[in-house]
Backbone as a ProteinNet text record, in pm:
[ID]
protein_1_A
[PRIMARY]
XXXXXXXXXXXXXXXXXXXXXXXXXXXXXXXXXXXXXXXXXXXXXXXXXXXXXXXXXXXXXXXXXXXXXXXXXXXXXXXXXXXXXXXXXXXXXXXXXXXXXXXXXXXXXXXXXXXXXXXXXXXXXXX
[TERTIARY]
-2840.5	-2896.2	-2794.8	-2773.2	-2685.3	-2728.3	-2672	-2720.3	-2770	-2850.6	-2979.6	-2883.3	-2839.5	-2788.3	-2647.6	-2640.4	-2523.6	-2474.8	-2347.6	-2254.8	-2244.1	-2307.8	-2257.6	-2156.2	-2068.2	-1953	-1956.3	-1909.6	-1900.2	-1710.4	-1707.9	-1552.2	-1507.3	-1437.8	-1360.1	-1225.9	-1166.2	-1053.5	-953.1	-880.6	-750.3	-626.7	-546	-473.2	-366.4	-380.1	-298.1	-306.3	-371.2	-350.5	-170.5	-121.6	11.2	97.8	49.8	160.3	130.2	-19.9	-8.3	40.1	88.3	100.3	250.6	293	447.4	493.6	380.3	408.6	408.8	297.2	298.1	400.6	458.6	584	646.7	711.1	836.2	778.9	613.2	620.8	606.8	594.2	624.7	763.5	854.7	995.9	1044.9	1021.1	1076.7	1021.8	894	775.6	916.8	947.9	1022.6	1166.4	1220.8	1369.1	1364.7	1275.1	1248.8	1223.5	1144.2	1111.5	1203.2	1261.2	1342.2	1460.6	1523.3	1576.7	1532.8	1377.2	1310.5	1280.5	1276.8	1237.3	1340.5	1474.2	1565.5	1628.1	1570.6	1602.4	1503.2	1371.2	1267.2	1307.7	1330.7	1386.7	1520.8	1577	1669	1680.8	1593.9	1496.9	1429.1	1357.2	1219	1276.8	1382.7	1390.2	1553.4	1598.3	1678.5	1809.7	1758.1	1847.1	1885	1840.6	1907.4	1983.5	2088.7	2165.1	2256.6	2348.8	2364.6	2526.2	2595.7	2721.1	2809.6	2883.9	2956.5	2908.9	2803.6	2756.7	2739.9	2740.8	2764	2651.6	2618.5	2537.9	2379.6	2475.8	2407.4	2340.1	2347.7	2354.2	2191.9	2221.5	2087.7	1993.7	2054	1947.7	1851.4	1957.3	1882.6	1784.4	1852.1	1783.1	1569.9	1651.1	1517.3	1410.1	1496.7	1388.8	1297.4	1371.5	1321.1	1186.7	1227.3	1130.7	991.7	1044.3	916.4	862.7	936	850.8	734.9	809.5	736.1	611.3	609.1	525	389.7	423.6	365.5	298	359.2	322.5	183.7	215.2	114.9	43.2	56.2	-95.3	-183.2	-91	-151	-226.2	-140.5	-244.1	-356.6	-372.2	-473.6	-552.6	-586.1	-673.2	-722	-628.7	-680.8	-792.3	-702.7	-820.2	-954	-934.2	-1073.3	-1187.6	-1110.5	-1206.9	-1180.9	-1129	-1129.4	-1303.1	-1346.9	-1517.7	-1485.5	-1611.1	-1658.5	-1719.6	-1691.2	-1761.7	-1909.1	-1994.3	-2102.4	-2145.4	-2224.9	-2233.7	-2424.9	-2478.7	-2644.4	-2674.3	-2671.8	-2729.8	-2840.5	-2919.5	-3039.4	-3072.4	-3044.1	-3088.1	-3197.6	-3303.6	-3431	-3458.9	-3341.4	-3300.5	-3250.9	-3175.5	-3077.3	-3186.6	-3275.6	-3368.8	-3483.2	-3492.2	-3573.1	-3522.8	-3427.8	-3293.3	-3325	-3289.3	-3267.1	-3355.7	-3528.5	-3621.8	-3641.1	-3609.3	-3594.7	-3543.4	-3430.2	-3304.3	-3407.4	-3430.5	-3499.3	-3644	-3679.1	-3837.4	-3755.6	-3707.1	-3605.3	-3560.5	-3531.9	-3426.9	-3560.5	-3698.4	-3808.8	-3833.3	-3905.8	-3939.8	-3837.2	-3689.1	-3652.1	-3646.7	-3635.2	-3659.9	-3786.1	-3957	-4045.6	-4043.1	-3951.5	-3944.1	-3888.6	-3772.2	-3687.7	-3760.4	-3835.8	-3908.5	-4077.7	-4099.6	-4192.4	-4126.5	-3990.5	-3904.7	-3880.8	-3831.7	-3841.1	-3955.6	-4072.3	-4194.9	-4206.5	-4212.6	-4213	-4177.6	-4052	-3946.3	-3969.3	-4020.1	-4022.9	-4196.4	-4260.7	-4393.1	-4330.5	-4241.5	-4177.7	-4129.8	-4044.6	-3994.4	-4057.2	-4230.4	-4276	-4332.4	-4349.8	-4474.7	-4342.3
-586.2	-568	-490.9	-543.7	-446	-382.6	-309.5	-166.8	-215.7	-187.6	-199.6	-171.4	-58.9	14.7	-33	-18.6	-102.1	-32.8	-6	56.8	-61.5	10.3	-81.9	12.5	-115	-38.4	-84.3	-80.7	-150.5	-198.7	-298.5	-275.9	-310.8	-196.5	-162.7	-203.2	-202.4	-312.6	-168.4	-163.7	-69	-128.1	-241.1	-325.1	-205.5	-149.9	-69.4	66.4	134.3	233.5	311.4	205.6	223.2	224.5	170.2	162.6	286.7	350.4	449.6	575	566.1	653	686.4	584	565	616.9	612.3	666.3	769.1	875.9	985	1076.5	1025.4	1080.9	1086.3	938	951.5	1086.1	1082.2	1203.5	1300.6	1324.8	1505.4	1501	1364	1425.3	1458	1407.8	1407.4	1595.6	1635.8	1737.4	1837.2	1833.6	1933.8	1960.6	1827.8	1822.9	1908.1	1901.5	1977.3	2124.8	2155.5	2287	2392.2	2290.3	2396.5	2490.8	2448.9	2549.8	2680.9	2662.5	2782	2866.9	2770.9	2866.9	2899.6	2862.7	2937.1	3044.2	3077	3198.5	3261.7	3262	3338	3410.9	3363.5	3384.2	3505.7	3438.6	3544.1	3702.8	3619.3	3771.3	3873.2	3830.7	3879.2	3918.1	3882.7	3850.9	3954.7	4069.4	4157.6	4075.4	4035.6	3961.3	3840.6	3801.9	3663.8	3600.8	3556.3	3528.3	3378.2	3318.2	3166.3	3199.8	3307.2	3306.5	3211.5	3098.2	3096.2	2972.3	2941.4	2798	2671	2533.8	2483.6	2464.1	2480.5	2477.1	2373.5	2218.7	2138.1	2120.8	2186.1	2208.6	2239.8	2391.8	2520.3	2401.9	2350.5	2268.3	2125.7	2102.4	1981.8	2030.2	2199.5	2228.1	2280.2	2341.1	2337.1	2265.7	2158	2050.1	1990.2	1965	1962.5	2015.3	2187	2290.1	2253	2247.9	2282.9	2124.4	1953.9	1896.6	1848	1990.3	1960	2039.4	2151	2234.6	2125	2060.7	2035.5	1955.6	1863.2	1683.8	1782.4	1868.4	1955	1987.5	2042.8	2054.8	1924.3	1857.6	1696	1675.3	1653.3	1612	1655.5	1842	1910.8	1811.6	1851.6	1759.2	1692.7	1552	1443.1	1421.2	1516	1509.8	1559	1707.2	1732.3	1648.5	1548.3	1458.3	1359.3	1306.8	1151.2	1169.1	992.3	989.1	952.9	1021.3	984.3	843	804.7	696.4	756	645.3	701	592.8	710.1	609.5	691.7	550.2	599.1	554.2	681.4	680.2	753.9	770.7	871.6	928.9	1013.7	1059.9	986.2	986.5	924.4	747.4	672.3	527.2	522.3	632.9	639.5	598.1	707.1	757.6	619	545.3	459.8	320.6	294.6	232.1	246.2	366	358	361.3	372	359.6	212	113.4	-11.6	-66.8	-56.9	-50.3	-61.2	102.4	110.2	-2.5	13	-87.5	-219.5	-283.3	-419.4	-423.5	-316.4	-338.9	-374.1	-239.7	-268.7	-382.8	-419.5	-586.6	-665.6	-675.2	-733.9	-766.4	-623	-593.9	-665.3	-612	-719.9	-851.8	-932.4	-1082	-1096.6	-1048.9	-1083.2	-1063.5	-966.5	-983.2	-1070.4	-1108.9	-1208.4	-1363.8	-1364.1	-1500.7	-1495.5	-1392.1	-1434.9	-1420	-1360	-1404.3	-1541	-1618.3	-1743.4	-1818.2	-1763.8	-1861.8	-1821.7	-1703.7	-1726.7	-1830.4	-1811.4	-1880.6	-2062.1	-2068.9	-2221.2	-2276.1	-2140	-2188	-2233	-2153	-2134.4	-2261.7	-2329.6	-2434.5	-2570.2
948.9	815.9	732.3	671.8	537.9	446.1	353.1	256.2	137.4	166.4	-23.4	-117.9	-121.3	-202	-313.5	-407.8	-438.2	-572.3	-580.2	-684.1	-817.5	-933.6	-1040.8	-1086.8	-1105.4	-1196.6	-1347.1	-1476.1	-1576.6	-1565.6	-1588.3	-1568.2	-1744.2	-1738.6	-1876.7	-1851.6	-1989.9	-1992.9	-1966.5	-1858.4	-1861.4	-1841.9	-1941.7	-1906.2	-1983.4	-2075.9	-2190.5	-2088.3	-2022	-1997.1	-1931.7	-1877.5	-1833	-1928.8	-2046.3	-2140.2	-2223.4	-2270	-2319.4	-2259.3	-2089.8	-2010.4	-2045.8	-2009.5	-2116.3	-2222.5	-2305.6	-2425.5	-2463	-2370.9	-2326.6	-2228.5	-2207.3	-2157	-2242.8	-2306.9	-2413.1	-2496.9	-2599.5	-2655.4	-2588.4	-2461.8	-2419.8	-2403.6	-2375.3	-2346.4	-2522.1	-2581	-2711.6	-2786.6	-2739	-2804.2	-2726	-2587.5	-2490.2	-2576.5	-2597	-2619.9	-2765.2	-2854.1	-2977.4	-2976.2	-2870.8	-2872.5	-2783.3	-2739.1	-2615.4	-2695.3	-2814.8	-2875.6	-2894.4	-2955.8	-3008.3	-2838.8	-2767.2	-2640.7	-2584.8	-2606.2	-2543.9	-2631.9	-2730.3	-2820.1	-2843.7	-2772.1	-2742.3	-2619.7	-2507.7	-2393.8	-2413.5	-2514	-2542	-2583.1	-2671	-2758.7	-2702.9	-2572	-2491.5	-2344.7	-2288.3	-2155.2	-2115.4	-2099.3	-2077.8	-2009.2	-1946.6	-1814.1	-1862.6	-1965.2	-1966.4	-2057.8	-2034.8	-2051	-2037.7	-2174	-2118.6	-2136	-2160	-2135.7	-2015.4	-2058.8	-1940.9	-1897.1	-1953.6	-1966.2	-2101.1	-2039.7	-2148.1	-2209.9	-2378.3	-2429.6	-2445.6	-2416.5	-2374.3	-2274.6	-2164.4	-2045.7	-1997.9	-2111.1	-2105	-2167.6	-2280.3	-2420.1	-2301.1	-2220.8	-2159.5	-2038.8	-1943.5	-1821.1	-1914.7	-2028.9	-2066.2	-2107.3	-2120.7	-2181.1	-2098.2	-1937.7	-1807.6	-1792.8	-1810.8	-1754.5	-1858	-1947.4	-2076.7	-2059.4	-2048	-1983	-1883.2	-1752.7	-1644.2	-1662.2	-1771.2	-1802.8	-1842.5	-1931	-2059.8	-1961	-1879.5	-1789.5	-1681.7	-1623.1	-1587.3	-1631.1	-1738	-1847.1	-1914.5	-1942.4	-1953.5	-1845.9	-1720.5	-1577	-1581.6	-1597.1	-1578.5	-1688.1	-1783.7	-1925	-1909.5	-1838	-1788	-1688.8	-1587.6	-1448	-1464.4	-1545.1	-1619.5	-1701.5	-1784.8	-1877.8	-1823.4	-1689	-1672.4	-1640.2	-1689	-1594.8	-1473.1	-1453.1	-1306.3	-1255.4	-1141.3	-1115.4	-1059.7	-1080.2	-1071.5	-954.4	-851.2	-749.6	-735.3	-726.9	-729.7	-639.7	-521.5	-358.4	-404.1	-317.3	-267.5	-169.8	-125	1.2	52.6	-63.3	7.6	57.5	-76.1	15.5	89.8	140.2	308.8	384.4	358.5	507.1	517.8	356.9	427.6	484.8	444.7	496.1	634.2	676.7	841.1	894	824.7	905.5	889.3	787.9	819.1	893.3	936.5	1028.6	1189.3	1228.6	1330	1385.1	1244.1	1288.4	1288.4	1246.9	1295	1403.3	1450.9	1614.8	1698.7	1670.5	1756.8	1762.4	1621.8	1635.2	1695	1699	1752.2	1958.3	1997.6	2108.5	2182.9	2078.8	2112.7	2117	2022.2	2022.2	2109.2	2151.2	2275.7	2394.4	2438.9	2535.6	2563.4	2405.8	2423.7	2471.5	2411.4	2432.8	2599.7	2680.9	2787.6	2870.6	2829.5	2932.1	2864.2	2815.8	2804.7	2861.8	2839.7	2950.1	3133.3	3128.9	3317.9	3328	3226.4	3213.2	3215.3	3191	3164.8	3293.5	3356.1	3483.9	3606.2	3561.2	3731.1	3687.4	3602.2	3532.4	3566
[MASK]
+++++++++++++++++++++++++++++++++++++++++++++++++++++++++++++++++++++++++++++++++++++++++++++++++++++++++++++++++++++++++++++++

């Protein structure tokens, strides 16, 4: 016997979602590559120790753009994972349980048929 129970899904069209995912990158890489100036002269401003002497300028301009991307792609994730929906799956505890008491009274009845089928049959043999 198989499960009563059954998952509707609605299926929504997510053929674009990869491409807006795409697009979301290009603008956090583009949002990073913009801001990383101001943050590497915040850094400058705020931070005792630090220092880009001795390095090439482009260098700092691109390692930050990195950092402040991977920042940002993390905070995106978070957002997402928070407001993606949920699938909705409508079990019941209480259709489990009567499920398996269906289940059980089937095997019985079956057990009785099977043993009414062979007193029959030894009733067939001796005859």
């Amino acid at each position: 016997m198989t499960s009563q129970v059954t998952i509707s899904e609605k299926r929504k069209k997510r053929g674009l979602w990869p491409v807006l995912g795409f697009v979301l990158i290009i603008a956090l890489l583009i949002i990073s590559y913009a801001v990383a100036p101001a943050v590497i002269e915040f850094c400058k401003a705020n931070f005792r120790g630090f220092t880009t002497r001795g390095t090439n300028p482009q260098t700092v301009h691109l390692l930050f753009t990195v950092l402040i991307f991977l920042v940002l792609g993390a905070f995106t994730a978070l957002i997402v994972a928070l407001f993606a929906p949920k699938r909705a799956i409508n079990v019941k505890e209480s259709d489990l349980a009567k499920e398996r008491v269906q289940m059980q009274e089937q095997k019985k009845m079956d057990r009785l048929r099977q043993r009414r089928i062979n007193r029959e049959m030894k009733d067939v043999r001796r005859n």
